[in-house]
Structure formats: structure tokens, C-alpha cells
Short mmCIF file of C-alpha atoms and ligand atoms in Angstrom, two decimals:
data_model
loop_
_atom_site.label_atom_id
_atom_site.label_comp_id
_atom_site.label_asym_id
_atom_site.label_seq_id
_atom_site.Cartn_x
_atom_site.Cartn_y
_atom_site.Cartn_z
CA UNK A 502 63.70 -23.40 -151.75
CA UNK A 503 61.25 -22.10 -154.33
CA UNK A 504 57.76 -20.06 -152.97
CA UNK A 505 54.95 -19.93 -155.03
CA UNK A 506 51.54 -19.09 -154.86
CA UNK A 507 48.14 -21.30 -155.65
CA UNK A 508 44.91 -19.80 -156.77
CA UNK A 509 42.16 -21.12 -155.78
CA UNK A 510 38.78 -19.13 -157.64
CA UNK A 511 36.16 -18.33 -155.28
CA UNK A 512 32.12 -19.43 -156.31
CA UNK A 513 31.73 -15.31 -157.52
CA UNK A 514 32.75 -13.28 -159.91
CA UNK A 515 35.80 -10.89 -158.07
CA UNK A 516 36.78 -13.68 -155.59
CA UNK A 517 39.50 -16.09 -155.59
CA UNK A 518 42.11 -17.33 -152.56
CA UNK A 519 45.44 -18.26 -152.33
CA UNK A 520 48.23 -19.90 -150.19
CA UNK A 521 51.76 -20.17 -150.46
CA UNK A 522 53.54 -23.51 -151.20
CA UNK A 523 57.28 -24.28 -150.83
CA UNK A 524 59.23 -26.65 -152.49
CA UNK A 525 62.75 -27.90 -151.48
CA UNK A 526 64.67 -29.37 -154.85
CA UNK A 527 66.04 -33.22 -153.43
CA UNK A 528 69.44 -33.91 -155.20
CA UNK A 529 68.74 -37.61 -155.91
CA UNK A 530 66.19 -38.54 -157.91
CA UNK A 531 66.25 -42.08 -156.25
CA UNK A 532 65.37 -40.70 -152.65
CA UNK A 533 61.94 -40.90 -151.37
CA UNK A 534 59.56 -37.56 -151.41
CA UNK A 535 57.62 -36.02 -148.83
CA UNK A 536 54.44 -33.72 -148.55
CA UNK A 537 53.32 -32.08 -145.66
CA UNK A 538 50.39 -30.10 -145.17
CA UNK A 539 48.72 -28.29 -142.28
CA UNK A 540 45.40 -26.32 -141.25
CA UNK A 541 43.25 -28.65 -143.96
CA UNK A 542 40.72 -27.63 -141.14
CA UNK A 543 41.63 -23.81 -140.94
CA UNK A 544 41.51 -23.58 -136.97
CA UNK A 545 43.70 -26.18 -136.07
CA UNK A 546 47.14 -24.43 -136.03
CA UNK A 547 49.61 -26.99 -133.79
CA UNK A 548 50.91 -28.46 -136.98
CA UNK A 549 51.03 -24.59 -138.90
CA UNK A 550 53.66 -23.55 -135.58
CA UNK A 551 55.46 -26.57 -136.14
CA UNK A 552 55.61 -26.00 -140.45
CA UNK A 553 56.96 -22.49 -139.07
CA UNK A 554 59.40 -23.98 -136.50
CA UNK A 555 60.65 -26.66 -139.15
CA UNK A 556 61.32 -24.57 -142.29
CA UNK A 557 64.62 -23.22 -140.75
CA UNK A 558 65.85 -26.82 -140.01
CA UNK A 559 64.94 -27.89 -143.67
CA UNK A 560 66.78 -24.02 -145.31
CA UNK A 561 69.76 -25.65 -143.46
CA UNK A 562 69.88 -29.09 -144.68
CA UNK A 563 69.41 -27.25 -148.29
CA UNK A 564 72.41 -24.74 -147.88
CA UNK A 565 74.80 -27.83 -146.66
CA UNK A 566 73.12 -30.03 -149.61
CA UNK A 567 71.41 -32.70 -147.10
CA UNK A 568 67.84 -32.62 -148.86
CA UNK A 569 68.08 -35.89 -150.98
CA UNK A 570 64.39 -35.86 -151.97
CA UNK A 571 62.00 -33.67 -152.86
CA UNK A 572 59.68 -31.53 -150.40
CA UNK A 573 56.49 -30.04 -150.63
CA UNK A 574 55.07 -28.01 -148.26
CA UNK A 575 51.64 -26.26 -147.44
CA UNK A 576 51.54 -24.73 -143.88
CA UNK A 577 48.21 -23.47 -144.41
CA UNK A 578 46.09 -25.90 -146.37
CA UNK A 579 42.83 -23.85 -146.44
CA UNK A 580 42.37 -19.91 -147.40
CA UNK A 581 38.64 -20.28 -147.60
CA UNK A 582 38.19 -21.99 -144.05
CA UNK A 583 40.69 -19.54 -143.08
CA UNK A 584 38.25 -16.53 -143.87
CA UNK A 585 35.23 -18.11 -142.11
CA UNK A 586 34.04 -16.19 -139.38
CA UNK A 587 30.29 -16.57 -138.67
CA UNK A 588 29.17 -14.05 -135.64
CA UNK A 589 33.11 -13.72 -134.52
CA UNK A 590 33.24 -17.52 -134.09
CA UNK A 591 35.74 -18.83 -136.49
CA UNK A 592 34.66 -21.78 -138.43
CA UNK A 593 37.42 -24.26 -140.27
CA UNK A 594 35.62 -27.47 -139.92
CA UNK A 595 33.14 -27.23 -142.87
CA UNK A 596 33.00 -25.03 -145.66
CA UNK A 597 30.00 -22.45 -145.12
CA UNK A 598 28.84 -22.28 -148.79
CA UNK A 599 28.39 -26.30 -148.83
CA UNK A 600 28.08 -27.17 -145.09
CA UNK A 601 31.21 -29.82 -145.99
CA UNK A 602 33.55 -31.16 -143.85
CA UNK A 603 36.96 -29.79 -145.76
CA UNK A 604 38.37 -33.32 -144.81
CA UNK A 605 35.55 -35.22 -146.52
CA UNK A 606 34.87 -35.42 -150.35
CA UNK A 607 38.45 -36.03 -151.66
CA UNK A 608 38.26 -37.60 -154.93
CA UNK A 609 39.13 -41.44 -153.88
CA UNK A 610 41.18 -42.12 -157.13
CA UNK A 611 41.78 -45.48 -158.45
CA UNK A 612 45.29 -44.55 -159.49
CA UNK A 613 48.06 -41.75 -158.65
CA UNK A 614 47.46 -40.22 -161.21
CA UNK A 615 46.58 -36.57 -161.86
CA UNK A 616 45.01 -36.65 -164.88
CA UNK A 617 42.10 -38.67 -162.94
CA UNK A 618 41.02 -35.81 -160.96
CA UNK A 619 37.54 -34.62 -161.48
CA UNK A 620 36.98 -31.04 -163.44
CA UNK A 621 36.14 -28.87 -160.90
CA UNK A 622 35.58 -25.87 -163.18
CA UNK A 623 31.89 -25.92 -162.71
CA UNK A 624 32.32 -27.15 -158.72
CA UNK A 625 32.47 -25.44 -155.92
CA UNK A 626 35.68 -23.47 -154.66
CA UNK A 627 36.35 -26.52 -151.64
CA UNK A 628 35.92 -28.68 -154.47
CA UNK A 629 38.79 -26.64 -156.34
CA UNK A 630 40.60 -26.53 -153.60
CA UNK A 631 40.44 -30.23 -152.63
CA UNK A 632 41.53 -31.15 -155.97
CA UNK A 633 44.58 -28.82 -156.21
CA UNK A 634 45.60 -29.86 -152.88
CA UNK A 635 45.16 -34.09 -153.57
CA UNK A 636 47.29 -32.77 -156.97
CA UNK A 637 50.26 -30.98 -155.25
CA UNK A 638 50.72 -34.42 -153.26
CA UNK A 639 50.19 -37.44 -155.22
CA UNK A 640 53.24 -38.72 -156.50
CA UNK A 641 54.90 -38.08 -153.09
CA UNK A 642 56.21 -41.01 -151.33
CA UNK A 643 55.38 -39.57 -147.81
CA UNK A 644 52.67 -37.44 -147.24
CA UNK A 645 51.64 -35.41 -143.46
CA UNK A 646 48.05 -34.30 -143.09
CA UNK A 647 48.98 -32.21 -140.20
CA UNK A 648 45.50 -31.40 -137.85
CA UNK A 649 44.31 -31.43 -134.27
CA UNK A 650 42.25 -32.78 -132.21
CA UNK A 651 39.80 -30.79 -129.44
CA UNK A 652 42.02 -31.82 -126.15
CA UNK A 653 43.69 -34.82 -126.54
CA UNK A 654 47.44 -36.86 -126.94
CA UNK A 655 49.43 -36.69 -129.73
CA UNK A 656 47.63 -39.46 -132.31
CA UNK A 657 48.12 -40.66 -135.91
CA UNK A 658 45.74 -42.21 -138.29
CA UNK A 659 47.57 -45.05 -140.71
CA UNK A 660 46.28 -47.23 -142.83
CA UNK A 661 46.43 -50.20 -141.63
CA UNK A 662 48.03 -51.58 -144.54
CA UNK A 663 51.00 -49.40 -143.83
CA UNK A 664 51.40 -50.89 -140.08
CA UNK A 665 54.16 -51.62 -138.81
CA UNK A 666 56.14 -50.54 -141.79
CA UNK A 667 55.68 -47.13 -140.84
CA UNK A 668 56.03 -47.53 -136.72
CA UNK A 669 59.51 -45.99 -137.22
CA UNK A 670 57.79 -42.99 -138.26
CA UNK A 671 55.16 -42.18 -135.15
CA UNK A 672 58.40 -43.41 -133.30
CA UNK A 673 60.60 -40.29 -134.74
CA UNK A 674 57.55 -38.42 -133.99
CA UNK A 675 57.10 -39.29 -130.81
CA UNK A 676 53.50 -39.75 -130.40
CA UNK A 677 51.49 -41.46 -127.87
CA UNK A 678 49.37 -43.56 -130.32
CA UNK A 679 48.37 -44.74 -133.32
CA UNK A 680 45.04 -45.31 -134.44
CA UNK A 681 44.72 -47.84 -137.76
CA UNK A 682 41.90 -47.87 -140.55
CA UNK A 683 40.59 -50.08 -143.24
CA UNK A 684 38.17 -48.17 -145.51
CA UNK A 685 37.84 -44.85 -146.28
CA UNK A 686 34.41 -43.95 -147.77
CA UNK A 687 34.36 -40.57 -147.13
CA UNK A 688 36.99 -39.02 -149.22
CA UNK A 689 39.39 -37.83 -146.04
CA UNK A 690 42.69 -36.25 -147.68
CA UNK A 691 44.96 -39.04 -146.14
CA UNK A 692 42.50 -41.67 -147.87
CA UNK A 693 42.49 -39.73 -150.65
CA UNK A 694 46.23 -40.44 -150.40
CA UNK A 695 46.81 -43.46 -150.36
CA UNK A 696 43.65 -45.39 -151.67
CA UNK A 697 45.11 -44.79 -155.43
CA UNK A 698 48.14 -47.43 -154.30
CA UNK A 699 45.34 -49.84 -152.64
CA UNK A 700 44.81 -51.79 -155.96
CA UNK A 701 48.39 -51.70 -157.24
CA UNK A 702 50.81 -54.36 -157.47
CA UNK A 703 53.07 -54.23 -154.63
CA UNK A 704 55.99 -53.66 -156.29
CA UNK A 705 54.62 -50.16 -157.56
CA UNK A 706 52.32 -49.36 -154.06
CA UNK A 707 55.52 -50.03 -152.06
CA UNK A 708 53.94 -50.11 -149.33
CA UNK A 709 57.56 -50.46 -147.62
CA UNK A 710 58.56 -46.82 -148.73
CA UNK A 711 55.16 -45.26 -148.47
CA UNK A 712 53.97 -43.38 -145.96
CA UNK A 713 50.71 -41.56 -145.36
CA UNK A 714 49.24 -39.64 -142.22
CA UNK A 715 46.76 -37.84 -140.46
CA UNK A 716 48.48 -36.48 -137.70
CA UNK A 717 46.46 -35.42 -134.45
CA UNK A 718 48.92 -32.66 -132.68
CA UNK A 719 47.08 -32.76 -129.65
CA UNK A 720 44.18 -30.20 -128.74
CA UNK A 721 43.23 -27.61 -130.80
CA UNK A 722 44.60 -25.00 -127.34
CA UNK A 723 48.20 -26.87 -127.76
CA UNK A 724 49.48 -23.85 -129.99
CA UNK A 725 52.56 -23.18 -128.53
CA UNK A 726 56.30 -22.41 -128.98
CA UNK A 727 57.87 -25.43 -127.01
CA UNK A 728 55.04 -28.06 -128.23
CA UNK A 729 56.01 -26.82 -132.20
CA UNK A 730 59.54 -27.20 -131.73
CA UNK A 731 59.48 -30.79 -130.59
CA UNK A 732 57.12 -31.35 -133.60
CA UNK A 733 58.99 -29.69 -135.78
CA UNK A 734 62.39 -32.13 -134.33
CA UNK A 735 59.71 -34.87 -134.85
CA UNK A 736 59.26 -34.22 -137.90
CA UNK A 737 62.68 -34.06 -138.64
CA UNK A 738 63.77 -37.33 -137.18
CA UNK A 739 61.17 -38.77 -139.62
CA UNK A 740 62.11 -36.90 -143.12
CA UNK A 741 65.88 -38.33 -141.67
CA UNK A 742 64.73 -41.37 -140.77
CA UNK A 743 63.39 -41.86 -144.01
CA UNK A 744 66.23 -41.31 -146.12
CA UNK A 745 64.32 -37.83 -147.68
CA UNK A 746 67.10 -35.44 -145.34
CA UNK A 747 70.82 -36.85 -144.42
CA UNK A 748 72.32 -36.04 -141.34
CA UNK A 749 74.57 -38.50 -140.08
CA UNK A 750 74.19 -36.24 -136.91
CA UNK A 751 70.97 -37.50 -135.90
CA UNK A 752 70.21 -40.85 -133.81
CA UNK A 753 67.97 -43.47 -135.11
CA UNK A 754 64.78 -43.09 -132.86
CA UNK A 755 64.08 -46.31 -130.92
CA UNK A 756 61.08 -48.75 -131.38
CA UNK A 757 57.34 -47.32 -130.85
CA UNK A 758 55.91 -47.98 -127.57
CA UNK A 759 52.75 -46.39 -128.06
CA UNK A 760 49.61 -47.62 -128.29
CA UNK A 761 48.44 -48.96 -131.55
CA UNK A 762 44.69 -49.95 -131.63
CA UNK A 763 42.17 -50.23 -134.17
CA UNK A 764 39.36 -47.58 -134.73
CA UNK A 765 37.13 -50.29 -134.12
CA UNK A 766 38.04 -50.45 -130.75
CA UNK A 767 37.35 -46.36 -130.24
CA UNK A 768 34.04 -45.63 -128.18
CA UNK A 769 33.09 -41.96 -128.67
CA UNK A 770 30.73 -42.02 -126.09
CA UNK A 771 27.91 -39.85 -127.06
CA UNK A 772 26.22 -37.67 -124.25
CA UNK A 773 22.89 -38.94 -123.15
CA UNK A 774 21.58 -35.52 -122.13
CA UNK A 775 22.68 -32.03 -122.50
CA UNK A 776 24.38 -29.77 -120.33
CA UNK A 777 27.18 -28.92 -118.84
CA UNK A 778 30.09 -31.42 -118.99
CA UNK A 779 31.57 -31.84 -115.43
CA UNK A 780 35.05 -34.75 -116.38
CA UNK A 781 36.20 -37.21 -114.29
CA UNK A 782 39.27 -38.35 -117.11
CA UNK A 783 41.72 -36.40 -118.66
CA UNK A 784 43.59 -37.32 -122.07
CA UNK A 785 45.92 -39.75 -121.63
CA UNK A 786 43.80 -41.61 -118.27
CA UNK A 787 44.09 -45.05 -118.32
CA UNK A 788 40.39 -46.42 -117.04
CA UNK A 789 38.53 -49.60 -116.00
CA UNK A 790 35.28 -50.67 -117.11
CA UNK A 791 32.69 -49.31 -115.20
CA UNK A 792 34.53 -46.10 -114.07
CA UNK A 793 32.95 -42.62 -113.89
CA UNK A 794 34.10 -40.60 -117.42
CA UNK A 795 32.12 -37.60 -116.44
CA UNK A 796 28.80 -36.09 -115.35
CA UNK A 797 26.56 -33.92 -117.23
CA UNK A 798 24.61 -31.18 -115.26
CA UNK A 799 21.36 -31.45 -117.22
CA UNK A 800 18.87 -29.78 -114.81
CA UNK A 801 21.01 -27.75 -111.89
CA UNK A 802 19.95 -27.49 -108.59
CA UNK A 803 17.51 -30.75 -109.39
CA UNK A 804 17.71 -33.61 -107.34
CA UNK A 805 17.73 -36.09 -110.55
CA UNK A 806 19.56 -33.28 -112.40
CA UNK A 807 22.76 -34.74 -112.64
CA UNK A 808 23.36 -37.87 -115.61
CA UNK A 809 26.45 -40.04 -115.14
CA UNK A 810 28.47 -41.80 -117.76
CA UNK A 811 30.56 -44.53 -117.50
CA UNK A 812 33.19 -46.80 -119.16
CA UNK A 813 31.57 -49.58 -121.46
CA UNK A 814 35.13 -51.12 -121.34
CA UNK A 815 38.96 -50.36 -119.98
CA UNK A 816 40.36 -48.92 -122.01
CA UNK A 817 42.39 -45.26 -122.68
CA UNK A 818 41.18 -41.80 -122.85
CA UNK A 819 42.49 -40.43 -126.10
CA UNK A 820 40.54 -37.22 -126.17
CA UNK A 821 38.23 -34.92 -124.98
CA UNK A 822 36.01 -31.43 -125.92
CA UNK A 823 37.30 -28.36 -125.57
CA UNK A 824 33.93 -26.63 -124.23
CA UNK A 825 31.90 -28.05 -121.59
CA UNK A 826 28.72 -27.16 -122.87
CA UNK A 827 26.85 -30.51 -125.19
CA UNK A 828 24.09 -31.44 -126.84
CA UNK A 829 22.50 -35.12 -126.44
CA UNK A 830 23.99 -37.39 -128.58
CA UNK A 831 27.16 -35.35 -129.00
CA UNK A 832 30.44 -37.00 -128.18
CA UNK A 833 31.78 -36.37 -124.90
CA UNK A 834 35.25 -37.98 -125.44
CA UNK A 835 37.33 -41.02 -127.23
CA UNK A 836 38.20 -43.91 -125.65
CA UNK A 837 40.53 -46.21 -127.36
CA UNK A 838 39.51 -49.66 -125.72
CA UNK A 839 41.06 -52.14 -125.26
CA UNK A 840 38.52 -54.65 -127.30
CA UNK A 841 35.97 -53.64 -130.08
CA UNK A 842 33.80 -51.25 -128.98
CA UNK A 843 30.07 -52.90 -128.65
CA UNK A 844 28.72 -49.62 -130.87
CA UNK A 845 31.84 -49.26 -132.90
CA UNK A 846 30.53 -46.95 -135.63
CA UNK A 847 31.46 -48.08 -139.15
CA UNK A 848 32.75 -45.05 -140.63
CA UNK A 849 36.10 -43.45 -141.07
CA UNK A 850 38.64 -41.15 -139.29
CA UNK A 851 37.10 -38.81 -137.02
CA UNK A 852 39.35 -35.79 -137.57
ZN1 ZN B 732 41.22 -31.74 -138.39
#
């Protein structure tokens, strides 16, 4: 395993970040390649503990010559997001100097190929940083975006173009769903990863071979040693499953029984006053139409203080906030239904 260092230059003179990257040498050139990265958005560390509880498993399969294909990997995506604290609140989601999301504004490339990245010499350091991190991946066969949700069940955005070749992979992982996309206009780094094959001839996209993620390790409080360690076997099972480690040790994970719905289907559910959030579902609730999601305490101790929202169809909760406090309009949870959602906002991942 080789460390070394990136250098990202900050947007002053006397300013610059950096972040480690590891690289594990495959021994056969024919054997697919993976990249994983984690904490793209600095704060969300389940997939960072799992990097950490992984590594050992992979310096094994190196020192008994079991890595067949290359491996990349970046347990901490984001140095600048990393350094964000605005009055003691830490801040990973969007980059301060630009007010970007760091998971929007990936160059969408209309090949793999490095040499059509953008100059970001005269950009802004997310830009750089974006653009180093899109180049240290493409050419990978498999490539982990590994992030978090605010409370919610293990998830993964896929392409849906890439379902069900890849349902052994949330199967290894062992996720409870998998949520499937068309279009990407925003620039997310898993778009960013696999729009370049979109236009290809299948027999170079392989689309059988290639996998790309944006994994949802739960809620952003899920940091913990038991939760990493079952990621980090997920993981695993995966890079096995997948031909890029061999252990012979290791059982074939079974068929995904997850749900598998497409982000059309997801209501978010916006709050229609603000408040205090009182819930009536939990992640992972399966509800009816017409049941009570939660209550928002707009006006306390009014007698027409309290607003109540309810299911627009059955469906199941995927997620939910982490504070309790909202503003109108704000999202007060996903539910994946189990039909298109009558609002179902065109736009991308919401990670
Ligand atoms: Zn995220």
C-alpha cells in the first residue's frame, strides 16, 4: 500500500489543503478497479469509521497477495469542508467561500477521460478540489461515494442504468434500499462518475462490470464502532464479490431483498409551518396513506397552534432530520412511496 498526499491550493496566497490517499497495487491487470471515497460532505463520518475499520482487512489481502485489482482510497474527501466552522457549528455541506453544495458542480464529462477536465487554475479551491477528486477516480471500474444521511436506513443511489446488474453489490452491503436515477444535472460526484460511460458503446461502458454509488450510511449520529465494522465487512463482501479481492473464504451474499424504488416515487414532504417537529414515524416505518407523519408545534400553548402532516401515499419512511426545529417549506422527512409522488421534484440525488 502506497500513502501519498494531494494538494489542494487554497483561494489566498499562504493557503493550500491536503488529504491523504492510499493506493493498493492489484496483481492482474485484467481485474476490475475500485475507488472509494468518504466525507465528500466533511461532517458525515459513518463511511470515514468504516474506511478506518476496512484498511486492515484490505493490508491483509495485500500481504497474502489477494488484491487482484487496483484500489484507491480517500477516507476523507474534503480538507476545506473539514475546516469549516462558522460560530462553533461545523459546516461540510457547502463550501463557505461559494455557498456550493461540495456534491454539486462536478464537471459532467462526456468521456472518461482526464484530459477533459476543466482548468481550474483560475477557479475556486472546491473547484480544484472537485476536479482532483473526479481525476483520482475515473478510470476505476467501481467507484463508492461514501456519505450520510440526517437519520435514516442504510440507502444507495444507482443509476438506473446500472440496475439490477449491480443488486449483488447493495446485497454484499447489506442495505435496506436502493434508490435509482435518470439524469444528473447537477454535477453530483457519482454522476460525475458515471455520466462519461452514458454515451459509450456498450462494449466500452460495460455497464455489466461497472459500478458507481452514492452510499447513504444511515444518519449523520450513526458514527459508531459496531455500525463501521459491518460496513467495512460490507464493503468487503462487495470488492470480493466483484472479483477486485479473492478470498475463497468468503460466501457469496444472497439476492437483494431491499427495496428498490425510483426517486420519482420519493415525497420529501416539506413542512407547512415552522416549529418544532413533534414525529409520529421513525426510519424504516412502513405507513398508509393518510397516516399522521408528524406534528409541528407552530404557536405553543395555542389552541390552533399545532399543524398536522400526513401521508400523500403508503409508502416507507426512508429518513428523517436530525433537529426538531424547521422552517416552512423545509423537508420534514423522505418517504419512498410506493407510486410516483404527485409533487415529485425533478431534480437529482438529494444527498
Ligand atoms: Zn452527503
Amino acid at each position: 500500500m502506497q500513502k501519498s498526499i494531494e494538494r489542494i491550493a487554497g483561494d489566498s496566497e499562504g493557503h493550500s489543503y491536503e488529504f491523504p490517499v492510499f493506493r493498493f497495487e492489484g496483481t492482474d491487470k485484467a481485474a476490475p478497479s475500485a475507488y472509494l471515497q468518504a466525507a465528500l460532505h466533511a461532517g458525515e463520518l459513518p463511511g470515514v469509521v468504516a474506511i478506518d475499520a476496512l484498511m486492515p482487512m484490505l493490508e491483509k489481502a495485500e500481504a497474502e497477495g489477494r488484491i487482484k485489482g487496483d484500489i484507491t482510497i480517500v477516507p476523507q474527501a474534503n480538507p476545506i469542508g473539514r475546516a469549516q466552522y462558522h460560530f462553533g457549528e461545523h459546516q461540510g455541506r457547502f463550501h463557505l467561500g461559494t455557498r456550493t453544495n461540495f456534491n454539486r458542480g462536478f464537471p459532467l464529462l462526456a468521456a472518461p477521460d482526464v484530459e477533459l477536465l476543466p482548468d481550474t487554475t483560475l477557479g475556486t479551491a472546491d473547484q480544484r478540489l472537485k476536479s482532483r477528486l473526479l481525476q483520482l477516480s475515473i478510470g476505476h471500474d467501481i467507484v463508492l461515494d461514501l456519505h450520510c444521511d440526517d437519520e435514516g436506513l442504510a440507502y444507495l443511489y444507482v443509476q438506473a442504468r446500472l440496475w439490477p446488474a449491480m443488486a449483488d453489490c447493495a446485497a454484499a452491503m447489506g442495505v435496506d434500499a436502493v434508490i435509482l436515477w435518470d439524469e444528473d444535472s447537477d454535477g453530483t460526484f457519482e454522476g460525475a462518475s458515471i455520466t462519461p460511460y452514458l454515451n459509450l458503446p456498450a462494449e466500452v461502458a460495460r455497464f455489466d462490470r461497472r459500478v458507481a454509488i452514492t452510499v447513504e450510511y444511515r444518519g449523520i449520529l450513526d458514527v459508531d464502532g459496531a455500525l463501521a465494522g459491518a460496513d467495512a465487512e460490507g464493503l468487503y463482501r462487495l470488492l470480493v464479490g466483484r472479483g477486485v479481492i479473492l478470498d475463497q473464504a468468503l460466501s457469496t451474499p444472497g439476492s437483494f431483498t431491499g427495496l428498490v424504488a425510483p426517486l420519482e416515487n420519493i415525497d420529501m414532504m416539506p413542512a407547512p409551518r415552522a416549529g418544532a417537529v413533534l414525529y409520529k414515524v421513525k426510519p424504516g416505518d412502513r405507513v398508509a396513506k393518510g397516516a399522521l407523519l408528524a406534528t409541528i408545534v407552530h404557536a405553543p400553548g395555542e389552541a390552533d397552534g399545532r399543524t398536522q402532516v400526513f401521508a400523500p401515499q403508503a409508502g416507507i419512511i426512508l429518513t428523517r432530520r436530525s433537529r426538531r426545529i424547521i422552517r416552512a417549506g423545509e423537508d420534514l422527512l423522505k418517504l419512498v412511496g410506493d407510486r410516483k409522488s404527485a409533487d415529485a421534484r425533478s431534480g437529482t440525488l438529494e444527498d
